Coordinates of C-alpha atoms and ligand atoms in Angstrom, one line a residue:
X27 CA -49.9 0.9 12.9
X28 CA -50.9 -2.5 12.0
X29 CA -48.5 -3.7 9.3
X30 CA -50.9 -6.0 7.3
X31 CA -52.7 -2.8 5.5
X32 CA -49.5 -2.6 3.7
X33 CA -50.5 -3.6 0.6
X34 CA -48.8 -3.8 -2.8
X35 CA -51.1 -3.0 -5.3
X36 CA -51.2 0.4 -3.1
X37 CA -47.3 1.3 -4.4
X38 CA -47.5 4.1 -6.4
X39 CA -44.5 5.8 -7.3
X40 CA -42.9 8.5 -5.4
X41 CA -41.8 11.8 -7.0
X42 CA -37.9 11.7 -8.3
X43 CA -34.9 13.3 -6.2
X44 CA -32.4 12.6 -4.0
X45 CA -33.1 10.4 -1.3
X46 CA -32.2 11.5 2.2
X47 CA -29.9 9.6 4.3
X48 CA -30.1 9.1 7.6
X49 CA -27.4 8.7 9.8
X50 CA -27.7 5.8 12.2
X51 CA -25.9 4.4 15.0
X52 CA -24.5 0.6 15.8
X53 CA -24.7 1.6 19.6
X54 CA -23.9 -2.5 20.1
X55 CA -20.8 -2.5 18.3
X56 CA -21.9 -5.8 16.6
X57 CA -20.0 -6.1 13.1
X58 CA -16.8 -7.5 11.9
X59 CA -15.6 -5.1 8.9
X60 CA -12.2 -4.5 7.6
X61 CA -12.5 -0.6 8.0
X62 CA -15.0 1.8 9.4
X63 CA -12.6 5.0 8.0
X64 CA -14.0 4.3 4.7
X65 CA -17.5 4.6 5.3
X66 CA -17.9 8.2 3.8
X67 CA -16.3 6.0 0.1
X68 CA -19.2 4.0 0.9
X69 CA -21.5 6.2 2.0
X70 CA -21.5 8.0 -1.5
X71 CA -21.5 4.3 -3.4
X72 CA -24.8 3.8 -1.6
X73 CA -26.5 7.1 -2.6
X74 CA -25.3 6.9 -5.9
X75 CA -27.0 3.1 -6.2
X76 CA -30.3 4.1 -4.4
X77 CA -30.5 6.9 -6.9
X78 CA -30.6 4.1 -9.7
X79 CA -33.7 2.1 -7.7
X80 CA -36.7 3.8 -7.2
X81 CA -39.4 0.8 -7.0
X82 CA -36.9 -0.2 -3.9
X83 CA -36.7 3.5 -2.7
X84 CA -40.8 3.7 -3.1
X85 CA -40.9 0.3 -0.9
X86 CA -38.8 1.9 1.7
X87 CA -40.7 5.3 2.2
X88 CA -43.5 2.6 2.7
X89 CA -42.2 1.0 5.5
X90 CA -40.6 3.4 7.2
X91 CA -44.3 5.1 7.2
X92 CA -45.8 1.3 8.1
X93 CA -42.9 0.2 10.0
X94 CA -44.2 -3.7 9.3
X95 CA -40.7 -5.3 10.7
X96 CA -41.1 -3.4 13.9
X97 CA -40.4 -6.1 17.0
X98 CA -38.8 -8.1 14.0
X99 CA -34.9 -9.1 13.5
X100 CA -33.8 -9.7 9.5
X101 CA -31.2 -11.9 8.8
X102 CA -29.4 -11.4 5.5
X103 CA -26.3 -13.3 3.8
X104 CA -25.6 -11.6 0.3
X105 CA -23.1 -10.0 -1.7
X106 CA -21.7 -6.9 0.4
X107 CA -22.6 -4.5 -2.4
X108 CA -24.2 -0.8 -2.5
X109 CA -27.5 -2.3 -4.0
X110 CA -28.0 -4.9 -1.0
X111 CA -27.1 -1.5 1.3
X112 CA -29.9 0.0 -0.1
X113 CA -32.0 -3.4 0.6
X114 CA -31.0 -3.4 4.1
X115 CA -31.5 0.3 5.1
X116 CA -35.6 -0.3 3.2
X117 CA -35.8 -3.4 6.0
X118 CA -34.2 -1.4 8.9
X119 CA -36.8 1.8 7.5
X120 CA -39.2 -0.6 8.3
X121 CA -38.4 -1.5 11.7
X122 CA -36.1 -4.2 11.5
X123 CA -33.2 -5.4 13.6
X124 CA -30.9 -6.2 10.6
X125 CA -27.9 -8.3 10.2
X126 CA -25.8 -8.8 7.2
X127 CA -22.9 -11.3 6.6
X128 CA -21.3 -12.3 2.7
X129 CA -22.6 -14.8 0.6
X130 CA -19.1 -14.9 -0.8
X131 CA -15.7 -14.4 0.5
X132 CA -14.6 -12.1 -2.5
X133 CA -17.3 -9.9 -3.2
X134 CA -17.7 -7.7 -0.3
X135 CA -17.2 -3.9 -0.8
X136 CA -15.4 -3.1 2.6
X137 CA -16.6 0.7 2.1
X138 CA -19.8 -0.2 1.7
X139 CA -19.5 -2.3 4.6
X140 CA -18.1 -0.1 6.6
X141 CA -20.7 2.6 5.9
X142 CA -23.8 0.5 7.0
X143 CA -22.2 -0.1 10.2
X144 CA -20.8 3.8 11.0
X145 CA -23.7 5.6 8.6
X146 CA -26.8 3.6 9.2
X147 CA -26.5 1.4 12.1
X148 CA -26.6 -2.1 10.3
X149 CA -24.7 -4.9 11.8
X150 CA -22.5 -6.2 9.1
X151 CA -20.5 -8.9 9.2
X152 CA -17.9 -9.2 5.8
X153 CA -14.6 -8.9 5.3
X154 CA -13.5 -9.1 1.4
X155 CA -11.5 -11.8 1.2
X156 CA -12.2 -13.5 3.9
X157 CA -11.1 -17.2 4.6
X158 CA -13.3 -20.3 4.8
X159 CA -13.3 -20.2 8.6
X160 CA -14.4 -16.4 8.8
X161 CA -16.9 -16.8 6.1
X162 CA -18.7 -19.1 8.6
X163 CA -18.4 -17.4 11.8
X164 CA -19.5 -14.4 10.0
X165 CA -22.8 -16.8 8.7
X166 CA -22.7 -18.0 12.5
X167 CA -22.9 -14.5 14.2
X168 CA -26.1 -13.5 11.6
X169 CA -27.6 -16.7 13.3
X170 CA -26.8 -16.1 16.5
X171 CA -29.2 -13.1 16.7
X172 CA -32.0 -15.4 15.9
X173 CA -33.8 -13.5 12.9
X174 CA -37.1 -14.3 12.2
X175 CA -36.8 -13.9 8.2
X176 CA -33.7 -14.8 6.4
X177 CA -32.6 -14.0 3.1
X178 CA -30.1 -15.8 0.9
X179 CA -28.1 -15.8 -1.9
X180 CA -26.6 -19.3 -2.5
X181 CA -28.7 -21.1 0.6
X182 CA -25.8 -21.0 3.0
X183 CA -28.1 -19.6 6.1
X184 CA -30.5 -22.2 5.4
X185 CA -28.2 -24.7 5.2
X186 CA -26.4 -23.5 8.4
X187 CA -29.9 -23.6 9.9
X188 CA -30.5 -26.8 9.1
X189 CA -27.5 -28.6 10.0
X190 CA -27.4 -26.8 13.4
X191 CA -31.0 -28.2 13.6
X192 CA -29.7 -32.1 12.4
X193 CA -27.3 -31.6 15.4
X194 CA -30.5 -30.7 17.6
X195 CA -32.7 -33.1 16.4
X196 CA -30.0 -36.1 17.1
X197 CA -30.2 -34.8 20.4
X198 CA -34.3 -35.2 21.1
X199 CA -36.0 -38.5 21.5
X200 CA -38.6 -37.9 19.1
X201 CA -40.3 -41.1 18.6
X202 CA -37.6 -41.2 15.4
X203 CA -40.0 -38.3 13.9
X204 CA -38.4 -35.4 12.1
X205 CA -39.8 -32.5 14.8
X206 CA -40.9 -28.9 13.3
X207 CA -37.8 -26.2 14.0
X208 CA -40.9 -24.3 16.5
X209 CA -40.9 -27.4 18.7
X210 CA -37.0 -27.4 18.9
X211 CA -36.3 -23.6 19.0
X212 CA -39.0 -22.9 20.9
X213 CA -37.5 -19.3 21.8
X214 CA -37.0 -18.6 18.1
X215 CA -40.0 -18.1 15.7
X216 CA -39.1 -18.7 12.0
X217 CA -41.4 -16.6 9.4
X218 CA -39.4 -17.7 6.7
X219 CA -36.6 -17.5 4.4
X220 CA -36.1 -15.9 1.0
X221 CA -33.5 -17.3 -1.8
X222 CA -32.0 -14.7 -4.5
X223 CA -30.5 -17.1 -6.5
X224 CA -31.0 -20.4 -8.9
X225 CA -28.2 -22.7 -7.2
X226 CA -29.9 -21.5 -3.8
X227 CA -33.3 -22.3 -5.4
X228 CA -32.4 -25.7 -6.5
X229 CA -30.7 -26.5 -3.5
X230 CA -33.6 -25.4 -1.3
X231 CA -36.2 -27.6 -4.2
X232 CA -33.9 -30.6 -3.4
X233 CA -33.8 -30.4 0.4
X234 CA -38.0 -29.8 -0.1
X235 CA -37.8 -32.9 -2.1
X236 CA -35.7 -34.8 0.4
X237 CA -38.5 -34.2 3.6
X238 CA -35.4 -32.0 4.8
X239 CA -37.0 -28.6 4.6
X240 CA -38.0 -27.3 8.1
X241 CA -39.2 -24.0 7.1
X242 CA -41.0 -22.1 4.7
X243 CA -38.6 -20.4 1.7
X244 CA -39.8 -17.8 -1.0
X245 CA -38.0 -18.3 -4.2
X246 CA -37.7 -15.0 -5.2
X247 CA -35.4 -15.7 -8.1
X248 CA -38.4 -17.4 -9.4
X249 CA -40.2 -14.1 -10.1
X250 CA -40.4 -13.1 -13.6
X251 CA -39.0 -9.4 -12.7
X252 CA -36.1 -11.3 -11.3
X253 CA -34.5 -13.7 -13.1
X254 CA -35.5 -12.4 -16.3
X255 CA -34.1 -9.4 -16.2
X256 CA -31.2 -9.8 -12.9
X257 CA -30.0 -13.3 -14.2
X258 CA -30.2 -12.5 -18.4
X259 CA -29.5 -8.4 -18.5
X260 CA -27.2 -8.0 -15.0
X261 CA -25.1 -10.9 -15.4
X262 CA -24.8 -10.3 -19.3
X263 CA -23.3 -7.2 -18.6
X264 CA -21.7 -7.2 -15.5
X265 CA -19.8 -10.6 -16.9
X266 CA -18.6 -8.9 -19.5
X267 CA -17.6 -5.8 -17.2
X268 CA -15.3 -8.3 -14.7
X269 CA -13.9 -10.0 -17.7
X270 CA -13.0 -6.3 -19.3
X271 CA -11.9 -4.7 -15.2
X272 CA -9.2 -7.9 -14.9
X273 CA -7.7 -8.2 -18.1
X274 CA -8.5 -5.2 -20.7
X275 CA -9.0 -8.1 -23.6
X276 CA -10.7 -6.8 -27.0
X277 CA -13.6 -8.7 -27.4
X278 CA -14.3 -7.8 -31.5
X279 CA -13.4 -10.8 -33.2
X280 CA -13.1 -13.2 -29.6
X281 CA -13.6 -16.7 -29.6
X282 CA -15.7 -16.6 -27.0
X283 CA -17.4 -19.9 -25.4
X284 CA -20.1 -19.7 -23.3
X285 CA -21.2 -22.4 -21.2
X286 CA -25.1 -23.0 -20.7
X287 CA -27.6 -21.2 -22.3
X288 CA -29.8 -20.6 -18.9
X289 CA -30.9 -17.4 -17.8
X290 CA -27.5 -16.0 -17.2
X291 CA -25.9 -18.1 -20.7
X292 CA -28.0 -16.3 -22.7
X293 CA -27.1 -12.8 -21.2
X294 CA -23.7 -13.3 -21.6
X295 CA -23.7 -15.1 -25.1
X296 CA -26.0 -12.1 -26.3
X297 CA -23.6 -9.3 -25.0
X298 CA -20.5 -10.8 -26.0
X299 CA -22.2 -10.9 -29.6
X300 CA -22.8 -7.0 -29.2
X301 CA -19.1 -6.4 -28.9
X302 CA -18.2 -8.3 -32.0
X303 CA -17.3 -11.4 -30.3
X304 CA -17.8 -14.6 -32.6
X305 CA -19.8 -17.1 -29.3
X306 CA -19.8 -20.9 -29.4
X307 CA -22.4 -22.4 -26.8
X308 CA -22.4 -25.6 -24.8
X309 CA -25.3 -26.9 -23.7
X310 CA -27.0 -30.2 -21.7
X311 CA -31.1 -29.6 -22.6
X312 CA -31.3 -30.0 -26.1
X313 CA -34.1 -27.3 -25.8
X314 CA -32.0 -25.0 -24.9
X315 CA -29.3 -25.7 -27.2
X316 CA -31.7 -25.8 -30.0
X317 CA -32.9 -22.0 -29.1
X318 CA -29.4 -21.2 -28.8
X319 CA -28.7 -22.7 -32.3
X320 CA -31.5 -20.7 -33.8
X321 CA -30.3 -17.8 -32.1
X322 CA -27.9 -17.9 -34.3
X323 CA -24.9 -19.0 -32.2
X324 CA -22.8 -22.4 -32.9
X325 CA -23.7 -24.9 -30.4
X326 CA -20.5 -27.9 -29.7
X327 CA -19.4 -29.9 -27.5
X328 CA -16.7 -29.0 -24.8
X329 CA -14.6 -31.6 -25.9
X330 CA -14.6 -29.6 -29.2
X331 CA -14.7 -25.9 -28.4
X332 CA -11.7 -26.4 -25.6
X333 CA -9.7 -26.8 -28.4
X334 CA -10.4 -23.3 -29.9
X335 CA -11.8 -21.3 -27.9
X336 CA -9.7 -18.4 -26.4
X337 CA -12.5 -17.1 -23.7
X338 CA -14.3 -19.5 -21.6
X339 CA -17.4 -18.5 -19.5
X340 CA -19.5 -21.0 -17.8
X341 CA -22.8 -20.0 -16.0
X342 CA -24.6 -23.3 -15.7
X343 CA -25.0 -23.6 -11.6
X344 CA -23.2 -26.9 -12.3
X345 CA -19.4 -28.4 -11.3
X346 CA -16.9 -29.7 -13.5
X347 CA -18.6 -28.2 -16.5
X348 CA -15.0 -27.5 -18.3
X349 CA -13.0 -30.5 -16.4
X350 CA -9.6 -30.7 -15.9
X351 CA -8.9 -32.5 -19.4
X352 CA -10.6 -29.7 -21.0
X353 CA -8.6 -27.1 -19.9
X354 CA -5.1 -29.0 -20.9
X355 CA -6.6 -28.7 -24.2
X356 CA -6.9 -25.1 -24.1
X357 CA -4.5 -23.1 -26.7
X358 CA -1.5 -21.6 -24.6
X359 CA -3.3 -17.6 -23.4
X360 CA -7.1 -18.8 -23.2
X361 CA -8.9 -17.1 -20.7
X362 CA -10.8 -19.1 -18.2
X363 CA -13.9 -17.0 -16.2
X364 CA -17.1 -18.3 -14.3
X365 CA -20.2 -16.0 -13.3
X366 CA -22.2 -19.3 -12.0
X367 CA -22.5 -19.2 -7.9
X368 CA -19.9 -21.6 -6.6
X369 CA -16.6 -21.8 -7.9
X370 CA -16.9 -25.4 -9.0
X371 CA -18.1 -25.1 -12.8
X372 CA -14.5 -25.2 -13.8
X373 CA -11.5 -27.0 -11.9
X374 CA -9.8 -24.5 -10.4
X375 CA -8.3 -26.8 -8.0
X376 CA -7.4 -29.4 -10.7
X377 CA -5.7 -26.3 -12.7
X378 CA -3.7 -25.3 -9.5
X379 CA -2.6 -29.0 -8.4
X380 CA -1.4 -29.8 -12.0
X381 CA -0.1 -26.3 -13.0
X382 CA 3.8 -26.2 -13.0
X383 CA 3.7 -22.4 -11.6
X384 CA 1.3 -19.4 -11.5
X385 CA 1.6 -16.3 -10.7
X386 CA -0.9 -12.9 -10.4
X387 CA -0.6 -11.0 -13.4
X388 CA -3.4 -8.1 -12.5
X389 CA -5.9 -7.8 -10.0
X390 CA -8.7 -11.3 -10.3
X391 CA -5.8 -12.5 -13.1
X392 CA -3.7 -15.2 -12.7
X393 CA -1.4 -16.9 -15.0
X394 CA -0.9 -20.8 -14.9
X395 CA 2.3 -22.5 -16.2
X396 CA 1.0 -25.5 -17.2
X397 CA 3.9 -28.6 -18.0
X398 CA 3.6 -28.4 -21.2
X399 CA 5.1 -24.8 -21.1
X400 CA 1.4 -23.5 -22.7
X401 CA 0.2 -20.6 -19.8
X402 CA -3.5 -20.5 -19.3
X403 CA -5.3 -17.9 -17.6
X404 CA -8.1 -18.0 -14.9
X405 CA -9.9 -15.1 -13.4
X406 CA -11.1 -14.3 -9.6
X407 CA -10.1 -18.0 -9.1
X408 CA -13.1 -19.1 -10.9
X409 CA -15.5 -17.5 -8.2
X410 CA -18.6 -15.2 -9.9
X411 CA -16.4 -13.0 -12.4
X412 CA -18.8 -9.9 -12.4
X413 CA -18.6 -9.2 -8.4
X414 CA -15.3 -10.3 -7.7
X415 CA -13.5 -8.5 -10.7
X416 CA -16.5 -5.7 -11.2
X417 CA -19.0 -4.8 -8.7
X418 CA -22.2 -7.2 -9.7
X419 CA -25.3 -6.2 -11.3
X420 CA -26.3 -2.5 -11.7
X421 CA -28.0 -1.1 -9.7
X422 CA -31.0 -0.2 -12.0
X423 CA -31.6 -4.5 -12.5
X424 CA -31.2 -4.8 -8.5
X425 CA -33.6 -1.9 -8.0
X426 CA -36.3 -5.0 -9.2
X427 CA -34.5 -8.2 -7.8
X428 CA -34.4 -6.1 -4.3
X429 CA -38.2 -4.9 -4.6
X430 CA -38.5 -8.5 -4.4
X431 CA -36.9 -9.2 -1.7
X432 CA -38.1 -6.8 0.3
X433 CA -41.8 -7.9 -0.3
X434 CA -40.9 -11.4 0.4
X435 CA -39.7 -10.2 3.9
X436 CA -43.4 -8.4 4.2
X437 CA -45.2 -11.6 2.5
X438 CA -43.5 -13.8 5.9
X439 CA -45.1 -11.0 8.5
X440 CA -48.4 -11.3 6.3
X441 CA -48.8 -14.8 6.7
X442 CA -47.1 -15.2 9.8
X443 CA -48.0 -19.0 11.1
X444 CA -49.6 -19.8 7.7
X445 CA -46.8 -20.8 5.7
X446 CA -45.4 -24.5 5.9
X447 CA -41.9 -25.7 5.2
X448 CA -42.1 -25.1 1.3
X449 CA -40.4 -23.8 -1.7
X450 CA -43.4 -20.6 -2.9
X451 CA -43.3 -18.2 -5.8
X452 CA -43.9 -14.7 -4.6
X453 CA -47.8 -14.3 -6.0
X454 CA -48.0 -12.9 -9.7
X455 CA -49.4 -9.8 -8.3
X456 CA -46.1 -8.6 -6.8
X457 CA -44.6 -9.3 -10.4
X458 CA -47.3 -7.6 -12.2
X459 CA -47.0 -4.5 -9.9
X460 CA -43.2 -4.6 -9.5
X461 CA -43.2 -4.2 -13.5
X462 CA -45.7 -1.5 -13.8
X463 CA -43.2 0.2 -11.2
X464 CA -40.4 -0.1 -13.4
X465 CA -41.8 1.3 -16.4
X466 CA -43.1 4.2 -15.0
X467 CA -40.0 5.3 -13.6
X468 CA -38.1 4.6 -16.7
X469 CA -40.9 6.8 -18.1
X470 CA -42.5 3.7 -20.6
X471 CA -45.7 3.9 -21.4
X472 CA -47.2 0.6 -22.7
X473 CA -50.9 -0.2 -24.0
X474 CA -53.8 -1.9 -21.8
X475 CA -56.3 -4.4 -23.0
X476 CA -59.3 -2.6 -23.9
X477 CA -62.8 -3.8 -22.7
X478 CA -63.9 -5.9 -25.9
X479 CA -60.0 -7.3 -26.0
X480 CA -60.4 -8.6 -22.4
X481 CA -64.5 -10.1 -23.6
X482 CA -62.6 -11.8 -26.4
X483 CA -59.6 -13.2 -25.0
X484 CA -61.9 -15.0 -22.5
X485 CA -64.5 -16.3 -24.2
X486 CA -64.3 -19.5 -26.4
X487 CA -67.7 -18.4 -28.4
X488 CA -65.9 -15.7 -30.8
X489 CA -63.4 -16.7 -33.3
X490 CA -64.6 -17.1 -36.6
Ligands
NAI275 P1 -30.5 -21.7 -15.5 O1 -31.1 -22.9 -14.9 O2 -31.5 -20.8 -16.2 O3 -29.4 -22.1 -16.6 C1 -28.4 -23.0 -16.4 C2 -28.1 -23.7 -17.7 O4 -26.9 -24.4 -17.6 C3 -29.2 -24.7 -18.1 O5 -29.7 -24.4 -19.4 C4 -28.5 -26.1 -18.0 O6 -29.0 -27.0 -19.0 C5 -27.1 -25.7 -18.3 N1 -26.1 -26.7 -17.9 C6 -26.1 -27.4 -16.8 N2 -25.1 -28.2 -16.7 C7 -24.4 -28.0 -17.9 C8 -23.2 -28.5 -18.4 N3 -22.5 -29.5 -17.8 N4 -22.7 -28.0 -19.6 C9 -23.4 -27.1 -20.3 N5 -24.6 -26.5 -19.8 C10 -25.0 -27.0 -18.6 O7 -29.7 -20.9 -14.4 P2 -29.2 -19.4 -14.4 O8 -30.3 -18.6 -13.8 O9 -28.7 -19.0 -15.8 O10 -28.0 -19.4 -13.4 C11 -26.8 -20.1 -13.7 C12 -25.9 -19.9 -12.5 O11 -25.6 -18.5 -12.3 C13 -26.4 -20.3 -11.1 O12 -25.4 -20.8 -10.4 C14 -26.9 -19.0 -10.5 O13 -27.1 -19.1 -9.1 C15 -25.9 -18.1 -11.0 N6 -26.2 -16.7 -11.0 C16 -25.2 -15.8 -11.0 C17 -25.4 -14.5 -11.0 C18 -24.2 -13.6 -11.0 O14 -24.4 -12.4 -10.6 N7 -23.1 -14.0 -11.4 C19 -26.7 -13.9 -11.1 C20 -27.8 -14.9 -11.2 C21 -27.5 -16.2 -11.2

């Protein structure tokens, strides 16, 4: 079957019910997990996700009819979670070789893990709560089977990729010319890379910017039925669901600041309204603080709402957004959280060098004696909140974010050799179909333009 008469606009969407599993087999033993006993916990995790994605589940009766990764190895680093199970088996459906590592040390589900490996015959490569040094073997082993399409969530394989290839490159006389990652690793062809998420996407923009980019990238976090609805609805509520898992606070009538008023800042802001919470927002693009003031929401300074706030979120993709002064001004028992990638947008390790003594209250809750004798408190040690102290997104939001994904990895075999080392949006087409997916299975019906509409909105002759 040739794989390039796949073709989206052909999705339609399959009739409802359960999904049947197949039961695999990791005949090579390659994975690193903490515990294969606990598949069959995992095992029902996944079902019950898949159940709650069926433009994903649609995709994957797809390719498992096409089979368009046949030949093909998939690389993935992402958050160890049922969802990205789901996302895997749809690439291994489709004939994929497919490897999976954490793109964070905390947020790996070790059932879910261990499920993919004993279930479904899906090298994984996670432990939760890995150290520094396993994270990057794990990242190392992914590589080490040479997969022709990554994905990402945060940049770390590309990254790795490209500092192995630095290493390389130092190594070949190349006239002083940068050469292409074909010429170098010649035995290992690159169709491309996809990113999930914005600090991935604006790490991957400034290495494209830079002349470092090597190989093409899809920014899937770029499409409209991702972060709209992953980044503003799934981290809005699975935020708010960490925060709630680690310390059981009452949000009615919370002082609640949120920093940045992003995709993600608004999510949380809004949701933290819904539960009565009174929200302060700090913000850097006077746009965006000016939409958040008209949202209705009071917009400060950090300087300022340190002072009174009582729980602090920061989603901005930045570091040091609340620094180490700001979070000596904190009233003794505020609440510090962060659902942004990396665990820089507070200082954690400012808080821990100048804290007098800390100790683990609850599970993702710790307590910090500060000199002074007031105790702040810091959750998940400042790493994504809503899949260290919850379990990320659900799976309904995912269900799009991974239909995305998984037509990136089929957009790389379409236009294998055609793509150059750049930073693409998925076409609008896979938004516009991806959508019309969604609605359908949440049983919306919505209007269409009718034939004079369409005449009108194009022409500039009509108007008076
Ligand atoms: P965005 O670019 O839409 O918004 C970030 C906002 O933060 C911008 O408005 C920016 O002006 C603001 N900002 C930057 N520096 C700031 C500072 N010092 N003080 C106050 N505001 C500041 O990005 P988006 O999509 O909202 O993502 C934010 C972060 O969350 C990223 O690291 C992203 O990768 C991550 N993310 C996390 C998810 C999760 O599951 N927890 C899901 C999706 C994204």
């Amino acid at each position: 079957m040739n794989s390039t008469n796949f073709d989206v606009k052909d999705l339609k969407l399959a009739p409802e019910g359960k999904k049947k599993i197949e039961r695999g087999s990791n005949s090579k033993g390659n994975h690193d997990v903490k515990d294969l006993d606990l598949a069959s916990e995992g095992r029902k995790k996944i079902e019950w996700a898949g159940q709650q994605m069926p433009v994903l589940r649609l995709i994957s009766g797809e390719f498992k009819k096409k089979k368009p990764f046949a030949g093909l190895t998939i690389g993935a680093c992402l958050h160890v979670t049922s969802e990205t199970a789901n996302l895997m088996m749809a690439l291994h459906a489709g004939g994929a070789e497919v490897y999976l590592c954490a793109s964070n040390p905390l947020s790996t589900q070790d059932s879910v893990a261990a499920s993919l490996v004993a279930d479904f015959g899906i090298s994984v490569f996670a432990v939760h709560g890995e150290d520094n040094k396993t994270y990057y073997r794990h990242i190392d082993a992914v590589l080490a089977k040479k997969p022709q399409i990554t994905m990402d969530d945060g940049a770390d394989l590309v990254s790795t990729i490209h500092k192995k290839l630095k290493i390389q490159i130092s190594n070949v006389k190349s006239g002083g010319k940068l050469l292409n990652i074909y010429n170098i690793m010649k035995d290992w062809e690159f169709l491309g890379s996809s990113e999930e998420t914005t600090t991935g996407v604006i790490r991957l923009k400034a290495m494209e910017k830079d002349g470092a980019l090597q190989i093409p990238v899809v920014a899937v976090n770029d499409s409209d039925t991702k972060h709209l609805f992953d980044n503003r609805y799934g981290t809005g509520q699975s935020t708010i669901d960490g925060i709630l898992r680690a310390t059981n606070i009452l949000l009615a009538g919370k002082r609640v600041v949120v920093c940045g008023y992003g995709w993600c800042g608004r999510g949380i802001a809004g949701k933290m309204r819904g539960m009565g919470a009174m929200v302060t927002v700090v913000e850097v693009d006077p746009v965006k603080a000016l939409e958040a003031v008209m949202d209705g929401f009071l917009v400060d300074r950090i300087g300022k709402a340190a002072k009174y706030g009582e729980l602090f979120v920061t989603a901005t993709g930045d570091k040091n957004v609340i620094s180490l002064e700001n979070l000596k001004r904190m009233n003794g028992g505020a609440i510090v959280a962060n659902s942004g990638h990396f665990n820089v947008e507070f200082d954690y390790d400012g808080l821990v060098k100048f804290a007098k003594g800390r100790k683990i209250l609850r599970n993702n809750l710790e307590e910090f004696l500060l000199p002074d004798g007031k105790k702040i408190y810091v959750l998940g040690e400042g790493r994504l909140v809503n899949l260290v102290a919850a379990e990320g997104h659900p799976a309904e939001v995912m269900d799009m974010s991974f239909a995305n994904q998984a037509l990136a990895a089929l957009h790389f075999v379409r236009n294998r050799g055609k793509l150059k080392a750049k930073v693409y949006r998925l076409p609008k087409s896979i938004d516009t179909r991806v959508a019309r997916l969604k609605l359908k299975a949440m049983k919306v019906r919505f209007d269409s333009l009718t034939l004079e509409q369409r005449k009108y909105l194009s022409s500039w002759q009509e108007g008076t």
